[in-house]
mmCIF file of C-alpha atoms in Angstrom:
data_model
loop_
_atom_site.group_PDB
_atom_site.id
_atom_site.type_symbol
_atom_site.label_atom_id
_atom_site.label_comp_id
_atom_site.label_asym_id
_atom_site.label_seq_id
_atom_site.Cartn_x
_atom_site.Cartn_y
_atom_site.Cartn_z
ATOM 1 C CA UNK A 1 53.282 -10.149 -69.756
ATOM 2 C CA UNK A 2 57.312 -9.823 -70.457
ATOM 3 C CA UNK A 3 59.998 -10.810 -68.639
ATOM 4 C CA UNK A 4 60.212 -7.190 -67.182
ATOM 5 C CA UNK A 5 56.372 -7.204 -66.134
ATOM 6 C CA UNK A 6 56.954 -10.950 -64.334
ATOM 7 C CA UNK A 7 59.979 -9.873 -62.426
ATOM 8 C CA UNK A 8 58.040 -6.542 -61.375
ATOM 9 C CA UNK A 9 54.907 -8.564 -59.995
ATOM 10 C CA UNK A 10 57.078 -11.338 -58.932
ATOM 11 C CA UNK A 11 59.165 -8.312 -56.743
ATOM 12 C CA UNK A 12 55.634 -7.451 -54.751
ATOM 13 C CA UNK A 13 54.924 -10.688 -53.921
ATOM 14 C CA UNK A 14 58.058 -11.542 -52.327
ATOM 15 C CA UNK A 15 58.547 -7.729 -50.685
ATOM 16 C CA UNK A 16 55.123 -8.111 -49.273
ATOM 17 C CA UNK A 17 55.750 -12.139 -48.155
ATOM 18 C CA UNK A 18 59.578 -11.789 -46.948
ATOM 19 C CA UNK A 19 60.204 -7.851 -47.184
ATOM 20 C CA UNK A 20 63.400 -6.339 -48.144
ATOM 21 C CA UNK A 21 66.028 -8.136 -46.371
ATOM 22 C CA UNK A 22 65.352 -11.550 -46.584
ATOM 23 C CA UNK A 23 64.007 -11.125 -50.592
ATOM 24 C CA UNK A 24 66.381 -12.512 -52.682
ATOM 25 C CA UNK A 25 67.405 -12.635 -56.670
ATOM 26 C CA UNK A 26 66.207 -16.080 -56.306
ATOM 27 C CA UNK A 27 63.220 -15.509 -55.018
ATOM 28 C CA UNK A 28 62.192 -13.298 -57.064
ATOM 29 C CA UNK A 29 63.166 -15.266 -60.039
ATOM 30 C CA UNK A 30 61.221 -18.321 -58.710
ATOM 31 C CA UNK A 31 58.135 -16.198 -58.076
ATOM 32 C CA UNK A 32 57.807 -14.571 -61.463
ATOM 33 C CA UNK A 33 58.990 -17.444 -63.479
ATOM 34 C CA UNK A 34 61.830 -15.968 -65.244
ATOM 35 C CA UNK A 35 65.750 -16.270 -65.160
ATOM 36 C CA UNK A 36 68.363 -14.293 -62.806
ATOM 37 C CA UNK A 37 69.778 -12.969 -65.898
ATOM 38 C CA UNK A 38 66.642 -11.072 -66.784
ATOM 39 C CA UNK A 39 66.622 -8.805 -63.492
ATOM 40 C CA UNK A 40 70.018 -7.359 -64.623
ATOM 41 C CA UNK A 41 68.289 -6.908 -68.218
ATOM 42 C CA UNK A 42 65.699 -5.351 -67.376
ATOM 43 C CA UNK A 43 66.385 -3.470 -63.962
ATOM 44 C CA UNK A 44 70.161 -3.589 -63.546
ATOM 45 C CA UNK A 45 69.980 -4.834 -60.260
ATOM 46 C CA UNK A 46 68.018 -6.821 -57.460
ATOM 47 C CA UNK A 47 67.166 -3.395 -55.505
ATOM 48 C CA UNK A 48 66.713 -0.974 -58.172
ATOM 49 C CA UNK A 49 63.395 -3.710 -59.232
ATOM 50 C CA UNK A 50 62.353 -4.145 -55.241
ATOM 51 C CA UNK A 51 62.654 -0.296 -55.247
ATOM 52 C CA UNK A 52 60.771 0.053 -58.389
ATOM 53 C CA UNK A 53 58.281 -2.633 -56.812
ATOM 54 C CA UNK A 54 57.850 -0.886 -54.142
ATOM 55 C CA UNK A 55 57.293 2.722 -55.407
ATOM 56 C CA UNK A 56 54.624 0.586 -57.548
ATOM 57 C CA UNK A 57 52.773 -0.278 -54.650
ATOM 58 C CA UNK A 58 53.131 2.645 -52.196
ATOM 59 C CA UNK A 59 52.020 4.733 -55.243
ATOM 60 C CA UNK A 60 48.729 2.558 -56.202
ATOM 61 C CA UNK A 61 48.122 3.033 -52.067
ATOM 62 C CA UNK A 62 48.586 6.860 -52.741
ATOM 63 C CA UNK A 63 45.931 7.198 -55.229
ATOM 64 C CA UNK A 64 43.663 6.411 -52.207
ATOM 65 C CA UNK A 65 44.169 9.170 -50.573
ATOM 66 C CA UNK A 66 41.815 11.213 -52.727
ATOM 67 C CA UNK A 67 39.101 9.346 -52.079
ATOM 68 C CA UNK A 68 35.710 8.220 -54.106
ATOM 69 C CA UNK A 69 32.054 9.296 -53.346
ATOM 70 C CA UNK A 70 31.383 10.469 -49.760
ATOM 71 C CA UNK A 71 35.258 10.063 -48.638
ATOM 72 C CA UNK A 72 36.371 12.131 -51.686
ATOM 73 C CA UNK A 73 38.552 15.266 -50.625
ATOM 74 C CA UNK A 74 36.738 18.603 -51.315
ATOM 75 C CA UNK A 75 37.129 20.537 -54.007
ATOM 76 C CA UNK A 76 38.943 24.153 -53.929
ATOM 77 C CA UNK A 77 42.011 24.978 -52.047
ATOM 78 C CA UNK A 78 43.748 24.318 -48.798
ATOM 79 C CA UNK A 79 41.244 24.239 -45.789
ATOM 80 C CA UNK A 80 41.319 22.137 -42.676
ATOM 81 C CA UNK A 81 38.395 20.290 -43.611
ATOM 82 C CA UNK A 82 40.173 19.611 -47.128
ATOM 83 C CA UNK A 83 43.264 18.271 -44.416
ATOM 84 C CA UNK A 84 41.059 16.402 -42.400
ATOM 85 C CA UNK A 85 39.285 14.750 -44.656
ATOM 86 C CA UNK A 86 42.839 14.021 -46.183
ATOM 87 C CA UNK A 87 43.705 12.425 -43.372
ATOM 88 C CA UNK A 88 41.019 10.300 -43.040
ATOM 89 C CA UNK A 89 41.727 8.777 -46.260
ATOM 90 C CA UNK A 90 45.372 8.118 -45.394
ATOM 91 C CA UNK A 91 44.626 6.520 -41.624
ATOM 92 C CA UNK A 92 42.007 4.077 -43.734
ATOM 93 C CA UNK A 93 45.110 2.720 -45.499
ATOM 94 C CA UNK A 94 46.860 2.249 -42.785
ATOM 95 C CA UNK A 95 44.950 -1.060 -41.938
ATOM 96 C CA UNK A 96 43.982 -1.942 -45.459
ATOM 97 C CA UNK A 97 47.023 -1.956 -46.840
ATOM 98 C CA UNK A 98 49.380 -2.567 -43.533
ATOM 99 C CA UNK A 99 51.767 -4.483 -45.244
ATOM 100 C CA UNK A 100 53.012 -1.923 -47.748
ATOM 101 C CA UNK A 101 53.513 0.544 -44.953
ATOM 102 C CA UNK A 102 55.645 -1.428 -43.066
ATOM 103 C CA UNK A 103 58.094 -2.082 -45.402
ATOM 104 C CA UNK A 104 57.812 1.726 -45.322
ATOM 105 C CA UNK A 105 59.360 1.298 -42.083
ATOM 106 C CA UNK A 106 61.744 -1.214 -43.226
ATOM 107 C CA UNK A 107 63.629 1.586 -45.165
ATOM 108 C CA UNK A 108 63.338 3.663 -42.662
ATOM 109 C CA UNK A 109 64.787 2.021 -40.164
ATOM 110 C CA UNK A 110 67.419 -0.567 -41.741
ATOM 111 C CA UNK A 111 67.965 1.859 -44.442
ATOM 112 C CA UNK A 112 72.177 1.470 -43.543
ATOM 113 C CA UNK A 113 71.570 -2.202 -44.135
ATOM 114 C CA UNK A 114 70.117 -1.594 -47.734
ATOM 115 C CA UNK A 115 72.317 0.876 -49.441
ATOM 116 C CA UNK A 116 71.719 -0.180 -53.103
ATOM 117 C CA UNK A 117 67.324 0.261 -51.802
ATOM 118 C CA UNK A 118 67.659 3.251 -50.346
ATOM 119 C CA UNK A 119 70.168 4.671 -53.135
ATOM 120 C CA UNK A 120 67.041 4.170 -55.964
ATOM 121 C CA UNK A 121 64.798 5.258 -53.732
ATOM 122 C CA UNK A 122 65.606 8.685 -52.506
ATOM 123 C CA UNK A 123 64.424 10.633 -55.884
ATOM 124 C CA UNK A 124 61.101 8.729 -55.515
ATOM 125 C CA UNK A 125 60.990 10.046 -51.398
ATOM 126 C CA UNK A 126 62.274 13.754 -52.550
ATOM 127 C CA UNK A 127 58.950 14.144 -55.807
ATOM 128 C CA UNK A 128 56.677 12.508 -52.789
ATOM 129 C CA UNK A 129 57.145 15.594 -50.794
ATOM 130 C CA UNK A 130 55.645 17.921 -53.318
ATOM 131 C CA UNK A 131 53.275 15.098 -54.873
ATOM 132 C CA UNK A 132 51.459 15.208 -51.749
ATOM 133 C CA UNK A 133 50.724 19.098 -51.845
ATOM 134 C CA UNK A 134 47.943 18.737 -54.266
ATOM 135 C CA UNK A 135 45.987 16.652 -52.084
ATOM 136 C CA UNK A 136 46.112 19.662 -48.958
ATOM 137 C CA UNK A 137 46.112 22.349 -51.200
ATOM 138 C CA UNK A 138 44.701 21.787 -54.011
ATOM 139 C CA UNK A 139 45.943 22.566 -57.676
ATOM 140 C CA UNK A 140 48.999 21.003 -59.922
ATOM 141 C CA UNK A 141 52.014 19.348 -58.200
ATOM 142 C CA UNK A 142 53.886 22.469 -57.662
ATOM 143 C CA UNK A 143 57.682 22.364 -58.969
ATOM 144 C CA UNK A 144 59.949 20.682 -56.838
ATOM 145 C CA UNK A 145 62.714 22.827 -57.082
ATOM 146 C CA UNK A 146 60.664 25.600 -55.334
ATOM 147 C CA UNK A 147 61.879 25.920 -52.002
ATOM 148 C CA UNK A 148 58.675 27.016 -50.441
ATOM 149 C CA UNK A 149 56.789 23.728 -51.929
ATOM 150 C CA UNK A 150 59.984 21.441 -50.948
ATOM 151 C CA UNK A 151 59.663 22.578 -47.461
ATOM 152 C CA UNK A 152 55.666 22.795 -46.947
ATOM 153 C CA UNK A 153 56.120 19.450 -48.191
ATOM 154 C CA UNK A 154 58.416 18.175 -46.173
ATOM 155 C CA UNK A 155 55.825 19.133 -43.284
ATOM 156 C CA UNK A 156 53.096 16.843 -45.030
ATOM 157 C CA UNK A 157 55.585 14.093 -45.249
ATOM 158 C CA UNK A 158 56.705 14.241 -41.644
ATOM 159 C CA UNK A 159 52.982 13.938 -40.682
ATOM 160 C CA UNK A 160 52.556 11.163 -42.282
ATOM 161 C CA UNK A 161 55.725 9.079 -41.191
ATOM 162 C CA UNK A 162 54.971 10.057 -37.411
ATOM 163 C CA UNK A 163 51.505 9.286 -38.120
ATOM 164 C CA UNK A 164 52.254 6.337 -39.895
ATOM 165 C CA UNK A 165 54.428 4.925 -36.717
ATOM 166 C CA UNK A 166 51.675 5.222 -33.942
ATOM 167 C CA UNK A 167 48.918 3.612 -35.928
ATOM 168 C CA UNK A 168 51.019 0.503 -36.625
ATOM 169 C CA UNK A 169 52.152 0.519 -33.246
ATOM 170 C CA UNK A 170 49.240 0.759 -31.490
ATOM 171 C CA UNK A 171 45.752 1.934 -33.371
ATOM 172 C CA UNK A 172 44.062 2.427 -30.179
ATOM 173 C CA UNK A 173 46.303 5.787 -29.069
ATOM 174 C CA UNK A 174 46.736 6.382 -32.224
ATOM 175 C CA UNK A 175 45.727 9.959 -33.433
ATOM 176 C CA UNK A 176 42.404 10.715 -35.430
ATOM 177 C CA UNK A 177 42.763 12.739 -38.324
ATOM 178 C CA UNK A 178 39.583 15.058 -36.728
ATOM 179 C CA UNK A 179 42.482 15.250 -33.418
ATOM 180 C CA UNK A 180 45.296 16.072 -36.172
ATOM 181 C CA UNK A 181 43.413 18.587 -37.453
ATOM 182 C CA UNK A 182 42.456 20.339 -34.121
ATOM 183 C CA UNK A 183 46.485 19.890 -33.065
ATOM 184 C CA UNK A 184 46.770 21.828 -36.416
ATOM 185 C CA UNK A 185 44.556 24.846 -35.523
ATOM 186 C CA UNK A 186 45.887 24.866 -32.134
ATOM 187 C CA UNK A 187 49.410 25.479 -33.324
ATOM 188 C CA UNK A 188 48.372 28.034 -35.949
ATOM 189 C CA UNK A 189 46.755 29.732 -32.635
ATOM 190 C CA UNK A 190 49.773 29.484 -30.312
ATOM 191 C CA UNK A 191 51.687 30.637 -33.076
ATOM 192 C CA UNK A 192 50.273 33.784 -33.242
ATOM 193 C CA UNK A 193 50.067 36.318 -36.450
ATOM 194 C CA UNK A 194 52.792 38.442 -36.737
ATOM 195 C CA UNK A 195 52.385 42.390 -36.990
ATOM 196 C CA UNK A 196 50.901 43.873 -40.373
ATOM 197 C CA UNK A 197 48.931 40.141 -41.159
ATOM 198 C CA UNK A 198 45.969 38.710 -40.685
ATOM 199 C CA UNK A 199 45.141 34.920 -40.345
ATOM 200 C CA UNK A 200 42.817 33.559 -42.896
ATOM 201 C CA UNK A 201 39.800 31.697 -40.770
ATOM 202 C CA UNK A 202 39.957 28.346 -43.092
ATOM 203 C CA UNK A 203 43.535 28.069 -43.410
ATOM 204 C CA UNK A 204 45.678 29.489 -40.868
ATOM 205 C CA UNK A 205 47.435 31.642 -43.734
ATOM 206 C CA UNK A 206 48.310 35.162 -43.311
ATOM 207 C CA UNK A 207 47.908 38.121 -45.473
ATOM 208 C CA UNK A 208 48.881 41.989 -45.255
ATOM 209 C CA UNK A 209 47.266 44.301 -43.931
ATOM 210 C CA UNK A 210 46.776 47.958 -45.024
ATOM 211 C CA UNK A 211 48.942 49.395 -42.188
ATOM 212 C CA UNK A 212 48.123 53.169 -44.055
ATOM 213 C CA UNK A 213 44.060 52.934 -42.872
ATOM 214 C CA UNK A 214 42.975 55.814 -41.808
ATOM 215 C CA UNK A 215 43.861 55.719 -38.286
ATOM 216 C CA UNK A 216 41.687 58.449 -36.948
ATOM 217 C CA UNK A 217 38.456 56.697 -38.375
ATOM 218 C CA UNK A 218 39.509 53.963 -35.677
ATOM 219 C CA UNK A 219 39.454 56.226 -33.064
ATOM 220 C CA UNK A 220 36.501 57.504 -34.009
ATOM 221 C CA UNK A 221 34.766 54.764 -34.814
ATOM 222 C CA UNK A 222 36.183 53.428 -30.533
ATOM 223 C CA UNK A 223 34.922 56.426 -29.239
ATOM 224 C CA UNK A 224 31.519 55.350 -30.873
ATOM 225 C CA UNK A 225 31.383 52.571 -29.098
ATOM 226 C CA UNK A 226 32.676 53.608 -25.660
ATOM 227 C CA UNK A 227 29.724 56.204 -25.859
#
């Protein structure tokens, strides 16, 4: 490997060993066996490579979330067993890889203490929200300048940071993703369907409805059955 490969690999072993605050250039250069002059080379700065580290290893954690063989998601589009089984994927990484996601946390909460971090990494948290789409849905990564897919995004994304929270707090209260899923239909029932739609019975999604029927074939067809 270069220089630029060292200091990338060098970058996740100290993140995951020290995390972000207490990583330093030093470190880093000690770890990967290369010179302090070669981070600004290469990456221009100590946080734009531990952001670039870390987007390397919360991304290799994403591409679990699919699944293999039994725990695959299923094909087609959105469903809530597609979301379920989704979600069962993501709570398995929550233990097997627990110390990527809490330097998830790390950002999140001392974000103010690591300007230059947070700076590199808010393009990588804004394509996250419609990267994840695919995996509930189904299909290409929608665009993310389309509102609609920015904000049903968004949703997926706050899941998984609230989700994310409890299990590394306490695993035992924690949430299943078969009780995430049943919150899920509950709320599409609460919610309602609003007048001229229909819900669809897999995903909770409305459609129209033909509001010009033939009305008096519905009466008839009530009068039918009150006789």
């Amino acid at each position: 490997m270069g220089h630029r490969e060292d200091l990338l690999e060098g970058a996740k072993r100290c993140l995951l060993e020290k995390g972000f605050t207490r990583t330093t250039a030093r470190d880093i250069v000690k770890e990967s066996g290369t010179n302090l002059a070669s981070i600004g080379y290469h990456y221009g700065s100590k946080d734009a490579l531990l952001a670039q580290a870390y987007v390397a290893m919360i991304g290799a954690v994403g591409d679990a979330f699919e699944g293999l063989g039994e725990d695959r998601v299923p094909d087609g589009d959105g469903s809530l067993e597609r979301f379920e089984k989704t979600w069962e994927n993501v709570i398995h990484t929550f233990s097997r890889d627990q110390r990527i996601w809490r330097l998830s946390l790390e950002v999140s909460f001392l974000g103010d203490g690591l300007p230059g971090v947070r700076e590199h990494l808010s393009a990588a948290t804004a394509s996250a929200r419609t990267g994840l789409m695919p995996l509930f849905v189904g299909g290409p990564e929608p665009d993310p300048d389309d509102p609609a897919a920015r904000s049903q995004g968004a949703f997926y994304v706050t899941l998984l940071q609230g989700l994310l929270v409890q299990w590394l707090f306490d695993p035992a209260t924690a949430p299943s993703a078969k009780e995430l899923t049943e919150g899920l239909r509950r709320v599409i029932t609460d919610a309602g369907v609003a007048p001229g739609t229909t819900p669809d019975p897999g995903t909770g999604a409305t459609a129209d409805v033909d509001t010009t029927a033939d009305t008096g074939a519905t009466a008839r067809t009530t009068d039918t059955d009150g006789a």
